Coordinates of C-alpha atoms in Angstrom, one line a residue:
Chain A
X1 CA -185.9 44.1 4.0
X2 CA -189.5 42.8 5.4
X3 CA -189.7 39.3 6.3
X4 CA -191.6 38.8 3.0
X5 CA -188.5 40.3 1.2
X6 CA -186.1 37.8 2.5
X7 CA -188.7 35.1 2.2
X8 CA -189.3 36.1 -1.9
X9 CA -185.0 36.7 -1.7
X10 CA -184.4 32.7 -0.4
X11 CA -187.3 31.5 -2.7
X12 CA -185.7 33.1 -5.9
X13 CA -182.6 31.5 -4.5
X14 CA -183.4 28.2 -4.4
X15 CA -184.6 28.0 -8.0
X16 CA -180.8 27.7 -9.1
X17 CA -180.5 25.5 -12.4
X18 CA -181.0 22.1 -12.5
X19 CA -178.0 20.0 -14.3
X20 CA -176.1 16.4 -14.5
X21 CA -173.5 16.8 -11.5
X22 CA -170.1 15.6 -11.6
X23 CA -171.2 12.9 -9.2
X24 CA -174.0 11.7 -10.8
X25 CA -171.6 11.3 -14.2
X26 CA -168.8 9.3 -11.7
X27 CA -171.7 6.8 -10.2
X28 CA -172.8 6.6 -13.7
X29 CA -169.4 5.7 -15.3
X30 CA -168.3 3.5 -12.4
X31 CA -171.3 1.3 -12.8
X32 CA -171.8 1.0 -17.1
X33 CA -168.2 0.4 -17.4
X34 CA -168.6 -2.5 -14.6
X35 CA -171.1 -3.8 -16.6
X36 CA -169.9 -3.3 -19.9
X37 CA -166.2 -5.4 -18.5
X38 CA -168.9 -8.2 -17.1
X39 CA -170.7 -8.4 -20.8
X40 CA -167.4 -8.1 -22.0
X41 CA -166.2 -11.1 -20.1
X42 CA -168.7 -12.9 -20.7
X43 CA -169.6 -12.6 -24.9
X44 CA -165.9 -11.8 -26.1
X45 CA -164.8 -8.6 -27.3
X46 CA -164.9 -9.8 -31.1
X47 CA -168.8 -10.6 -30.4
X48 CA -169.8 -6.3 -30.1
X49 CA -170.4 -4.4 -33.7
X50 CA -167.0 -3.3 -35.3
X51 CA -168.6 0.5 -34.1
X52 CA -169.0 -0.9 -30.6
X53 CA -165.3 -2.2 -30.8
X54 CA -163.9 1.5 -31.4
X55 CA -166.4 2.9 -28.9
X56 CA -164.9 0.4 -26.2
X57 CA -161.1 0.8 -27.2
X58 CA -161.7 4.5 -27.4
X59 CA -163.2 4.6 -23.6
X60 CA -160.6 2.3 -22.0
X61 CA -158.2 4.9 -23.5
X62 CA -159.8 7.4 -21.8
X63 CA -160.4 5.5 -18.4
X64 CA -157.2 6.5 -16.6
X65 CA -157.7 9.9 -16.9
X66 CA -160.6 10.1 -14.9
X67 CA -159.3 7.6 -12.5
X68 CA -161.5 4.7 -13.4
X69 CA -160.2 1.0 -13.4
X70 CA -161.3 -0.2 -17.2
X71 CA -158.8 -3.0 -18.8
X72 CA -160.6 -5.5 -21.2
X73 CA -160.0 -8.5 -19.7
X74 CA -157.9 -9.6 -23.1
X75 CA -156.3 -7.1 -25.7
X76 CA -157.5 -7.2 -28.6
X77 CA -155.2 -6.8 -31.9
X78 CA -156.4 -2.9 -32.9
X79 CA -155.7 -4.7 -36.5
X80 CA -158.6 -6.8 -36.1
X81 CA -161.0 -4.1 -35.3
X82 CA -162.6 -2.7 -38.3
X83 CA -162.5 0.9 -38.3
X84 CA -165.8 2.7 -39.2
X85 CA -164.3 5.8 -39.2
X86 CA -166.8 7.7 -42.4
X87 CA -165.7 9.2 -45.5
X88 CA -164.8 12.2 -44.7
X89 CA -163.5 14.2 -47.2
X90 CA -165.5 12.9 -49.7
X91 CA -168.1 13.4 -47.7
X92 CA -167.7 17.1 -47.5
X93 CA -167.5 18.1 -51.2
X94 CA -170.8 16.0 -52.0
X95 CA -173.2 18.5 -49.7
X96 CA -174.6 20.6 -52.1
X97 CA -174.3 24.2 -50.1
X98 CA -171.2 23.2 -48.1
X99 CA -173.1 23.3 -45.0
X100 CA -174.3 20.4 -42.6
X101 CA -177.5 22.3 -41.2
X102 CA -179.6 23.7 -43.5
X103 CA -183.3 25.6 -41.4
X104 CA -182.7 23.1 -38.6
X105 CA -182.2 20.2 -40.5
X106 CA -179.1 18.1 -40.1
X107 CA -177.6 16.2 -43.3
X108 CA -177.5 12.5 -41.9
X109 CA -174.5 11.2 -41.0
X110 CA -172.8 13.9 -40.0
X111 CA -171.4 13.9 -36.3
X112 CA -169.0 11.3 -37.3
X113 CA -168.0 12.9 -41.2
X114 CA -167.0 15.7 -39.0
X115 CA -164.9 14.2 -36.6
X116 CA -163.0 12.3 -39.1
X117 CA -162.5 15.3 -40.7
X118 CA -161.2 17.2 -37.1
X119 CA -159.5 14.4 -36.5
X120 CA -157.6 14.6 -40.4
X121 CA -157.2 18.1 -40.6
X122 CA -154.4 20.2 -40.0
X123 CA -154.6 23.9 -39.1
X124 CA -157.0 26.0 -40.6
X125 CA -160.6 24.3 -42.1
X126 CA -162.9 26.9 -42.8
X127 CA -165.4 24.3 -43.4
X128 CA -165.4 22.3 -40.2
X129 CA -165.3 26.3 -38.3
X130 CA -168.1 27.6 -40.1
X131 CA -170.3 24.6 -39.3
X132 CA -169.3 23.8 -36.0
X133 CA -170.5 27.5 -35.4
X134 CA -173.8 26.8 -36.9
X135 CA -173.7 23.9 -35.0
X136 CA -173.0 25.3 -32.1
X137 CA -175.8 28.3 -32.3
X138 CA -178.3 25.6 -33.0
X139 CA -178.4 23.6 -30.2
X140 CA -178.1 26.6 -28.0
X141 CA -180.7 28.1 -29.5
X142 CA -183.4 24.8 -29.8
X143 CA -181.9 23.4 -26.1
X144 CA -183.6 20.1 -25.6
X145 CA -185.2 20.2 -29.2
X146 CA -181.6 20.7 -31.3
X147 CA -180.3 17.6 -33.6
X148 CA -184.2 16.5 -33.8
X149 CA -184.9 16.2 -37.8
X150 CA -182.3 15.2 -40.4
X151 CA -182.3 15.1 -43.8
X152 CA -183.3 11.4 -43.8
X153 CA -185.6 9.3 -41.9
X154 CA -183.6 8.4 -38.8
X155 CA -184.2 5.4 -36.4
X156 CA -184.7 5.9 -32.5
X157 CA -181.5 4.1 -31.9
X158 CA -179.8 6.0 -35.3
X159 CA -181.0 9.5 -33.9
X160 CA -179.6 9.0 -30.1
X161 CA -176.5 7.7 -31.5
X162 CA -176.0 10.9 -33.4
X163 CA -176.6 12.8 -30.6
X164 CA -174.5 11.6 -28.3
X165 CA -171.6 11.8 -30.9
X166 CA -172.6 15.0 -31.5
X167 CA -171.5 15.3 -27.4
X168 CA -167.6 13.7 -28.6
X169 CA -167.4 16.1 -31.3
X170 CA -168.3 19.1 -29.5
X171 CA -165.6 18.2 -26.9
X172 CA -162.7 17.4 -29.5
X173 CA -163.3 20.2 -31.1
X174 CA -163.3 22.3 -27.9
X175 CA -159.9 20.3 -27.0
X176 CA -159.0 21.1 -30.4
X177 CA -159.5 24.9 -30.4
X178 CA -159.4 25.4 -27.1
X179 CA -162.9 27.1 -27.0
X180 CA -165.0 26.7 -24.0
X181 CA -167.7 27.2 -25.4
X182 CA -168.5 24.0 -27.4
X183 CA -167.3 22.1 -24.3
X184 CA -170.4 24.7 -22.4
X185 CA -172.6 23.2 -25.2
X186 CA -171.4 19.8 -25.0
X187 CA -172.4 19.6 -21.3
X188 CA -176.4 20.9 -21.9
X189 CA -176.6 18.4 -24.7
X190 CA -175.3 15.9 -22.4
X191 CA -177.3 16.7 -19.4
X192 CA -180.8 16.7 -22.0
X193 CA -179.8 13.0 -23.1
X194 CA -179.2 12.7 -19.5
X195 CA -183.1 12.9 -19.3
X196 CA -183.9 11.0 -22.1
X197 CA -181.9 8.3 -21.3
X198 CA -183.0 8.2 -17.8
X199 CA -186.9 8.2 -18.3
X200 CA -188.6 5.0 -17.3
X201 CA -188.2 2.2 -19.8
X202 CA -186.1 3.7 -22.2
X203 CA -184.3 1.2 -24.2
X204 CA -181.2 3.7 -25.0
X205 CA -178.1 2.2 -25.6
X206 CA -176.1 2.6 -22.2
X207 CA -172.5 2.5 -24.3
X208 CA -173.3 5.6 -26.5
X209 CA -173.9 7.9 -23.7
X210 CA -170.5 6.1 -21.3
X211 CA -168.6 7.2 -24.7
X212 CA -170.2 10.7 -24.8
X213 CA -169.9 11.1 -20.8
X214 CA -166.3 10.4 -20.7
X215 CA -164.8 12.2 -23.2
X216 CA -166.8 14.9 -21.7
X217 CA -165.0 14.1 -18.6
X218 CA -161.4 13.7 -19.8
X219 CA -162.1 17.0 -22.1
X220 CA -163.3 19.0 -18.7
X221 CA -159.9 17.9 -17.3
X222 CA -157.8 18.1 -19.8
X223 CA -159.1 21.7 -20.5
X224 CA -159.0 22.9 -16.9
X225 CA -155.7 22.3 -16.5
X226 CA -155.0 24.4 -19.6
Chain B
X1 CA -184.7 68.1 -30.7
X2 CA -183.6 64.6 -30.7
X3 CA -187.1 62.6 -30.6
X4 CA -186.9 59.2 -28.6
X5 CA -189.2 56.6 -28.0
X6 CA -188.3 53.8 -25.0
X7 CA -188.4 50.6 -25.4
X8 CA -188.8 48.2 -21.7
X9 CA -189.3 44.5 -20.9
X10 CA -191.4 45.5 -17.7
X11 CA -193.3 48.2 -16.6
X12 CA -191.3 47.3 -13.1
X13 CA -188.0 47.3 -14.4
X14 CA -185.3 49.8 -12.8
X15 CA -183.1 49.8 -15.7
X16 CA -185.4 51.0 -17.9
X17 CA -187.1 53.2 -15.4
X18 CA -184.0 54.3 -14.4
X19 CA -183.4 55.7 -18.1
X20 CA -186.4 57.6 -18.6
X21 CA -185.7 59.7 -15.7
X22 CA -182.5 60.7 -16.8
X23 CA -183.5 61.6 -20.8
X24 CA -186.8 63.5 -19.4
X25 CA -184.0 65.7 -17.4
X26 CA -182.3 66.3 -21.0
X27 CA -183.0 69.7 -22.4
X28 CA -182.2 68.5 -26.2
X29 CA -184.2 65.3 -26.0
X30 CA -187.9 65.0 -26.2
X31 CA -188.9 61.0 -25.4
X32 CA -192.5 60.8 -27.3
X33 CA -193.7 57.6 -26.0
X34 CA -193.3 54.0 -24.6
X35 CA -193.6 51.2 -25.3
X36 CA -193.5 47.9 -22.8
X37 CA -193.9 44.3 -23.4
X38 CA -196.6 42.4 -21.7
X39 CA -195.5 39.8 -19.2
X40 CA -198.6 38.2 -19.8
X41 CA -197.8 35.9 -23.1
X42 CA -198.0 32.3 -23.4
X43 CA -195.1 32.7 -26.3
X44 CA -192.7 34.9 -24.1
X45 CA -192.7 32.5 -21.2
X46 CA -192.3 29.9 -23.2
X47 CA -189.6 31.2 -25.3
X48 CA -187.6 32.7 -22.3
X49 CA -188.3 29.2 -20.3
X50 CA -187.0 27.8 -23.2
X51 CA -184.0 30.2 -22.8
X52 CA -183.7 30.5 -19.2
X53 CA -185.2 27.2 -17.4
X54 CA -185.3 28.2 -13.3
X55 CA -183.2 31.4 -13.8
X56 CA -186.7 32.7 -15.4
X57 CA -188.2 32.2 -11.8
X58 CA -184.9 33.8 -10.1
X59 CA -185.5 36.9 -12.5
X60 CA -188.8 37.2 -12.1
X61 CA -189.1 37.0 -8.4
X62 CA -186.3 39.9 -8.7
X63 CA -187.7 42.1 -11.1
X64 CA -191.4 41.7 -10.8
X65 CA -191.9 41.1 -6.9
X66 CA -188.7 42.4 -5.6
X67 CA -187.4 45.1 -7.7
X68 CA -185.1 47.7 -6.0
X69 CA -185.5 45.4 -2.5
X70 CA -183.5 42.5 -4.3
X71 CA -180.6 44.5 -3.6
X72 CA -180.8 44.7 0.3
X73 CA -177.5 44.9 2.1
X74 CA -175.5 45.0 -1.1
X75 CA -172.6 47.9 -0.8
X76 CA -171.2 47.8 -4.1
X77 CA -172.1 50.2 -6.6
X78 CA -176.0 49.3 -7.8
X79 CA -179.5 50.2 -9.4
X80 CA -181.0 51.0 -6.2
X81 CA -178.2 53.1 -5.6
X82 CA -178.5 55.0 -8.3
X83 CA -182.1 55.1 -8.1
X84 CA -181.8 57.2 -4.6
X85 CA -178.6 58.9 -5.7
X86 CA -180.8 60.4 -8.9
X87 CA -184.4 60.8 -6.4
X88 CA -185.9 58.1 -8.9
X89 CA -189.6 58.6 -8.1
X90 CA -191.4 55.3 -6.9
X91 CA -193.5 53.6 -8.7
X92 CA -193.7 51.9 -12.5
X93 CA -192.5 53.4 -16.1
X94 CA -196.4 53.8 -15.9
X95 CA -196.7 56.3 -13.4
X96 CA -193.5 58.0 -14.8
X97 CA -195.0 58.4 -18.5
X98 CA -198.3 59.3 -16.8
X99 CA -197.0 62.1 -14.9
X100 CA -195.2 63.9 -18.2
X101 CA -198.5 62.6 -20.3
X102 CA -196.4 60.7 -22.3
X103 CA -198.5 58.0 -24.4
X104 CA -197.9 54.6 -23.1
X105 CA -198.1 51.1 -25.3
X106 CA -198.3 48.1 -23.6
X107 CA -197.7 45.0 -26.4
X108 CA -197.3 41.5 -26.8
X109 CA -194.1 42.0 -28.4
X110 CA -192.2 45.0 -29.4
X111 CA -191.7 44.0 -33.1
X112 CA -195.4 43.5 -33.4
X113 CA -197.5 45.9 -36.1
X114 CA -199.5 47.2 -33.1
X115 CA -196.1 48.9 -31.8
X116 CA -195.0 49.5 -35.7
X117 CA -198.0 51.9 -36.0
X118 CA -197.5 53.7 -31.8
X119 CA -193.9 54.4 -33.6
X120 CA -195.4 55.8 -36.9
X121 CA -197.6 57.8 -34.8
X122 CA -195.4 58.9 -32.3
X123 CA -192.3 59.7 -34.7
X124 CA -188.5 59.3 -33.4
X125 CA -185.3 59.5 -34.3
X126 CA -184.1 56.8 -32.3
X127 CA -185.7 53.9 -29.9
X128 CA -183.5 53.1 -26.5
X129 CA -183.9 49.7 -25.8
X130 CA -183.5 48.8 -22.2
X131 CA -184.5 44.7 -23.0
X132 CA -187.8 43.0 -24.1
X133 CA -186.9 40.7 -26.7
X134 CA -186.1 40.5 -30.3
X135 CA -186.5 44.0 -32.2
X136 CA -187.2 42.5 -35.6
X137 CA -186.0 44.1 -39.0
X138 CA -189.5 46.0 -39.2
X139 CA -188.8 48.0 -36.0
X140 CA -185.0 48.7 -36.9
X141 CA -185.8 50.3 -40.2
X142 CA -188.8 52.7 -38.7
X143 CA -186.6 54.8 -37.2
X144 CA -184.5 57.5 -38.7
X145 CA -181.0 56.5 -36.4
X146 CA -181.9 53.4 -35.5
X147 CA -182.1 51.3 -31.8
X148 CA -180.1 51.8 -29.2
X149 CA -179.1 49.1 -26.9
X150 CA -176.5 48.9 -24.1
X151 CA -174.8 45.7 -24.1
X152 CA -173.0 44.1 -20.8
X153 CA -169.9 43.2 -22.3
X154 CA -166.8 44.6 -24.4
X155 CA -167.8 44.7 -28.0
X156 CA -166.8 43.8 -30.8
X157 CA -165.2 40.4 -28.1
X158 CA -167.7 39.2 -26.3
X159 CA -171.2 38.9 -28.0
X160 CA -174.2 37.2 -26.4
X161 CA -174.9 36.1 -23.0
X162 CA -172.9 35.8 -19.9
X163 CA -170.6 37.8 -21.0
X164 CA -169.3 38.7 -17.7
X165 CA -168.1 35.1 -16.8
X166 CA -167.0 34.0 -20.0
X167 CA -164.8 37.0 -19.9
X168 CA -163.2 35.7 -16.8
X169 CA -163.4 31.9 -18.4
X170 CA -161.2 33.4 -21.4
X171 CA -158.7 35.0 -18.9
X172 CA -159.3 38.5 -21.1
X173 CA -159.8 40.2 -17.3
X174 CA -156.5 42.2 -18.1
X175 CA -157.1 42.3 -21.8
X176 CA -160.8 42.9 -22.7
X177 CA -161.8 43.8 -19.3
X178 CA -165.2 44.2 -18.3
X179 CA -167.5 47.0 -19.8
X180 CA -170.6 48.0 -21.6
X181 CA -171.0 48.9 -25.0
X182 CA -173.5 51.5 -26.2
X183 CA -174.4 50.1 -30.1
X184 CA -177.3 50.3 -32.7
X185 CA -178.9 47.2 -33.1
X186 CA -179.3 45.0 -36.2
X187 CA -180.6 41.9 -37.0
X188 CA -177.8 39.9 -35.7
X189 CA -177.0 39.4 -31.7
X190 CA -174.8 42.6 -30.7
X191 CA -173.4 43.0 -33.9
X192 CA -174.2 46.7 -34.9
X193 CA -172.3 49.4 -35.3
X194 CA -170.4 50.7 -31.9
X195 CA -171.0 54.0 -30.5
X196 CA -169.5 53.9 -26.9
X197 CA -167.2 51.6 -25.0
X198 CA -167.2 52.0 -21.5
X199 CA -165.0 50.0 -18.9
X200 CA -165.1 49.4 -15.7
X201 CA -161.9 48.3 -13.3
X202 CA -162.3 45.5 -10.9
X203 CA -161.8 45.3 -7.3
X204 CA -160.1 42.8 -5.0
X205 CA -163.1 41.4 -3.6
X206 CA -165.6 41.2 -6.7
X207 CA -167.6 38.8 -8.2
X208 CA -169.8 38.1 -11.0
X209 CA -172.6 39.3 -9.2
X210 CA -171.1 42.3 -7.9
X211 CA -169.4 42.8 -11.3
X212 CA -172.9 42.7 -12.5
X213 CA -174.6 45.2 -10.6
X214 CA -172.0 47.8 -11.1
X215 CA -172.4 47.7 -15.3
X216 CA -175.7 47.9 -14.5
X217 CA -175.0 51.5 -13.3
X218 CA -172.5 52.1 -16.0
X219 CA -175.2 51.1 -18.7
X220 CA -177.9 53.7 -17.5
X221 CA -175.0 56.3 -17.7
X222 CA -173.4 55.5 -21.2
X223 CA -176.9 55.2 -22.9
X224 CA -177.8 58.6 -21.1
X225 CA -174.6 60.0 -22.3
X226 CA -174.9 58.6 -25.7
X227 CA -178.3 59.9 -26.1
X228 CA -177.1 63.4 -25.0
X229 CA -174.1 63.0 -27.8
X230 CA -176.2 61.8 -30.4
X231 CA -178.8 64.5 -29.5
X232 CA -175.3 67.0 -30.0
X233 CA -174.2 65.4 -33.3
X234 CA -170.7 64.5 -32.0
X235 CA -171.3 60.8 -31.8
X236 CA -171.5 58.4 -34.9
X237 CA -171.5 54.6 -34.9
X238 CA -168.7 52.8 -36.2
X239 CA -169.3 49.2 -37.7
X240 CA -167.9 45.9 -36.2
X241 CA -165.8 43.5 -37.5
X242 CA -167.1 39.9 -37.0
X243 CA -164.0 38.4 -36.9
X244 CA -162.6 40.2 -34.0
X245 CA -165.2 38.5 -31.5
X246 CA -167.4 35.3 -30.9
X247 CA -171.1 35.0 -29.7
X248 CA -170.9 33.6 -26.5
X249 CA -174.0 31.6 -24.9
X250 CA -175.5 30.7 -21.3
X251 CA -172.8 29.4 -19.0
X252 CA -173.4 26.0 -17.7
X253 CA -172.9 25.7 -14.1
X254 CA -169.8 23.3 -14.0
X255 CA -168.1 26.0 -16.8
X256 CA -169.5 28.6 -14.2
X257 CA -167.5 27.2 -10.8
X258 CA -164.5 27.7 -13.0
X259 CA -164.6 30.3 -14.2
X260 CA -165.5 31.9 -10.9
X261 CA -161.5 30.1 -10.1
X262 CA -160.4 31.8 -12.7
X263 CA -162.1 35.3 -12.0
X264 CA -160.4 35.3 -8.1
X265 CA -156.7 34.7 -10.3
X266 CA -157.1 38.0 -12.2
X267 CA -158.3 40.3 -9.8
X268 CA -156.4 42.9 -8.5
X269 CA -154.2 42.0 -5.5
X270 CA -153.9 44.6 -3.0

């Protein structure tokens, strides 16, 4: 091969794909849940939204699995802490065409209807399969422009906490089933909010994405060793 | 005389050029035309940015600049190979179709009404596709057979993309294997009837590019041999069963590094 050969061979080469790297995700978890333990410290833990609460419980859970120091400084009674967790069930049998995406819109709420429902069910749920595979073709098939219209008007700070609990319930579910390839999907999605969150003043809520990015990581872990 | 138009993402690509050679040396087929997508199209770049992101700049420096140099000093099984083991003539599918007087469509996209009517005028019994796209539902019911494609992956399994690795990622090296499967296309991703499953075994020292390159080969040969069989009559397609495979997507590259791992586990040990 001519020296224009090799030069066209190392220039295709270096346009590998671009993605968030485990060591961006560690510097990133190291330093929100530092701050998130100093805001902690310093409001209370009863002072963050009964959602919050679960989000923070939920994450110092996962914390030792990835190897991270992350104890609240007191612990709170899980009685006291309101669970949010959605209807569910009920939720499911009131969509008209038992399906959560209908031409690329999403019913709204539905990344945490379907995780209570994971979360409840035991065995087989045709349901939650057949949507999590529609599910799981849209936002491989839109990329950066999946989960972007809902069947109601959706706030900024509504729409990216969808999305990044979209990210938790792709990962369950992978844990769940043991399929690779929601965990595949939950890493894009997680790398595009990656983007979006790290634009110049964006005002995205930092706990939302530490939630998404560690489950994430525990999920990785716990499904590599598998 | 089985009547067969061909169906290419590039005038450049070796696959599909690779392909027309071989059906022009069949006596019982008779390719009437081709038809090739224009690189030029805001949409298609778009779409297969969309799809792709940088790998689009990896494939096109490969397949538009490169071609049969992109695989210099590669000793396994290949294209280029093949292309010098079969005295491919140089040059594009233009030259080739040129040189039998073959009509020759170049298109924005191959489902578009512009290569609707080259097929009505042209008349086949079946369309090879060697990649360009979508083949929408217009296209699929204008021919008499129906459109052939050559997938890189064990069907009914593996559907989709990146096949290959998520073979590996699933540990169904020993169980699927790798392969190619020659099936009519329909309007859903690799999902039409079966005509030809061909495997391949794997060596100690492969990997997913050299894994790659080598169904590369063994697509050219089982579409070529399905054509000849279908051209025979002694080869009929025989419909998939959705629930006995999954549509797989494009790896992410944290998946990929482990499931290269997991390739090196179940290969061969000599």
């Amino acid at each position: 091969m001519g020296l224009m050969g090799r030069f066209l061979l190392s220039l295709s080469n270096a346009f590998s794909e671009k993605y968030l790297r485990s060591d961006q995700i560690d510097a990133f978890v190291q330093s929100e849940s530092r701050s998130l333990l100093g805001e902690i410290r310093q409001k209370g833990f009863s002072s963050f939204l009964p959602a919050e609460q679960e989000r923070i419980l939920r994450i110092q859970r996962l914390m030792p699995s990835l190897g991270v120091e992350f104890s609240l400084p007191d612990q709170p009674d899980k009685k006291n802490v309101t669970s949010t967790v959605p209807e569910g069930e009920n939720w499911r049998t009131a969509l008209p065409d038992g399906r959560v995406i209908n031409k690329g819109v999403l019913v709204y709420p539905c990344a945490g209807n379907l995780l209570a429902i994971l979360e409840s069910g035991k065995g087989k749920n045709v349901f939650l399969d057949e949507n999590m595979e529609l599910l799981l073709r849209h936002v491989e098939v839109k990329r950066e422009g999946a989960l972007a219209h809902f069947s109601r008007s959706v706030s900024k700070e509504e729409h990216w906490q969808e999305r990044c609990s979209f990210v938790v319930l792709f990962c369950r579910y992978a844990q769940r089933k043991d399929d690779w390839r929601f965990l595949n999907a939950a890493l894009k999605l997680s790398g595009w909010l990656w983007e979006e969150y790290r634009r110049p003043f964006s005002t995205l809520d930092a706990l939302d994405l530490l939630m998404a990015l560690v489950e994430q990581e525990a999920a990785l872990q716990e499904m590599q060793t598998c | 005389m089985l009547k067969v138009i061909l169906f290419s993402p590039i005038q450049s690509s070796l696959y599909s050029r690779l392909v027309l050679h071989g059906l022009l040396q069949e006596p019982d087929v008779q390719v009437t035309g081709v038809a090739v997508r224009t690189p030029w199209n805001v949409q298609r770049a778009r779409s297969e940015w969309q799809r792709d992101g940088n790998r689009l700049v990896q494939k096109f420096i490969r397949k538009y600049l490169l071609r049969e140099k992109a695989f210099a000093g590669q000793t396994c099984e290949n294209l280029a190979h093949l292309a010098s083991e079969v005295h491919l003539p140089h040059g594009t599918l233009r030259d080739l179709a040129s040189a039998q007087d073959m009509p020759y469509l170049v298109c924005r996209d191959l489902s578009d009404p512009l290569c609707e009517d080259f097929i009505r005028r042209q008349t086949a019994d079946v369309i090879v596709f060697t990649g360009g796209g979508l083949i929408r539902q217009n296209i699929l019911q204008l021919v008499r057979l129906g459109v052939l494609n050559c997938h890189t992956g064990v069907l009914p399994a593996y559907r989709g993309m990146d096949v290959v690795e998520w073979t590996a990622m699933e540990r169904a090296v020993g169980t699927a294997g790798f392969g190619v499967t020659l099936h009519y296309m329909d309007k859903g991703v690799d999902t039409g009837p079966i005509l030809l499953v061909k495997k391949i075994q794997p060596a100690e020292d492969d990997t997913f590019s050299t894994i790659r390159m080598r169904l590369e080969v063994e697509m050219v040969r089982t579409m070529l041999e399905g054509v000849r069989q279908i051209a025979a009559g002694t080869l009929q397609g025989h419909p998939q069963h959705m629930q006995q495979g999954r549509q797989y997507f494009v790896m992410h590259p944290r998946v990929k590094a482990i499931a290269e791992e997991r390739l090196r586990n179940q290969l061969p040990k000599n």
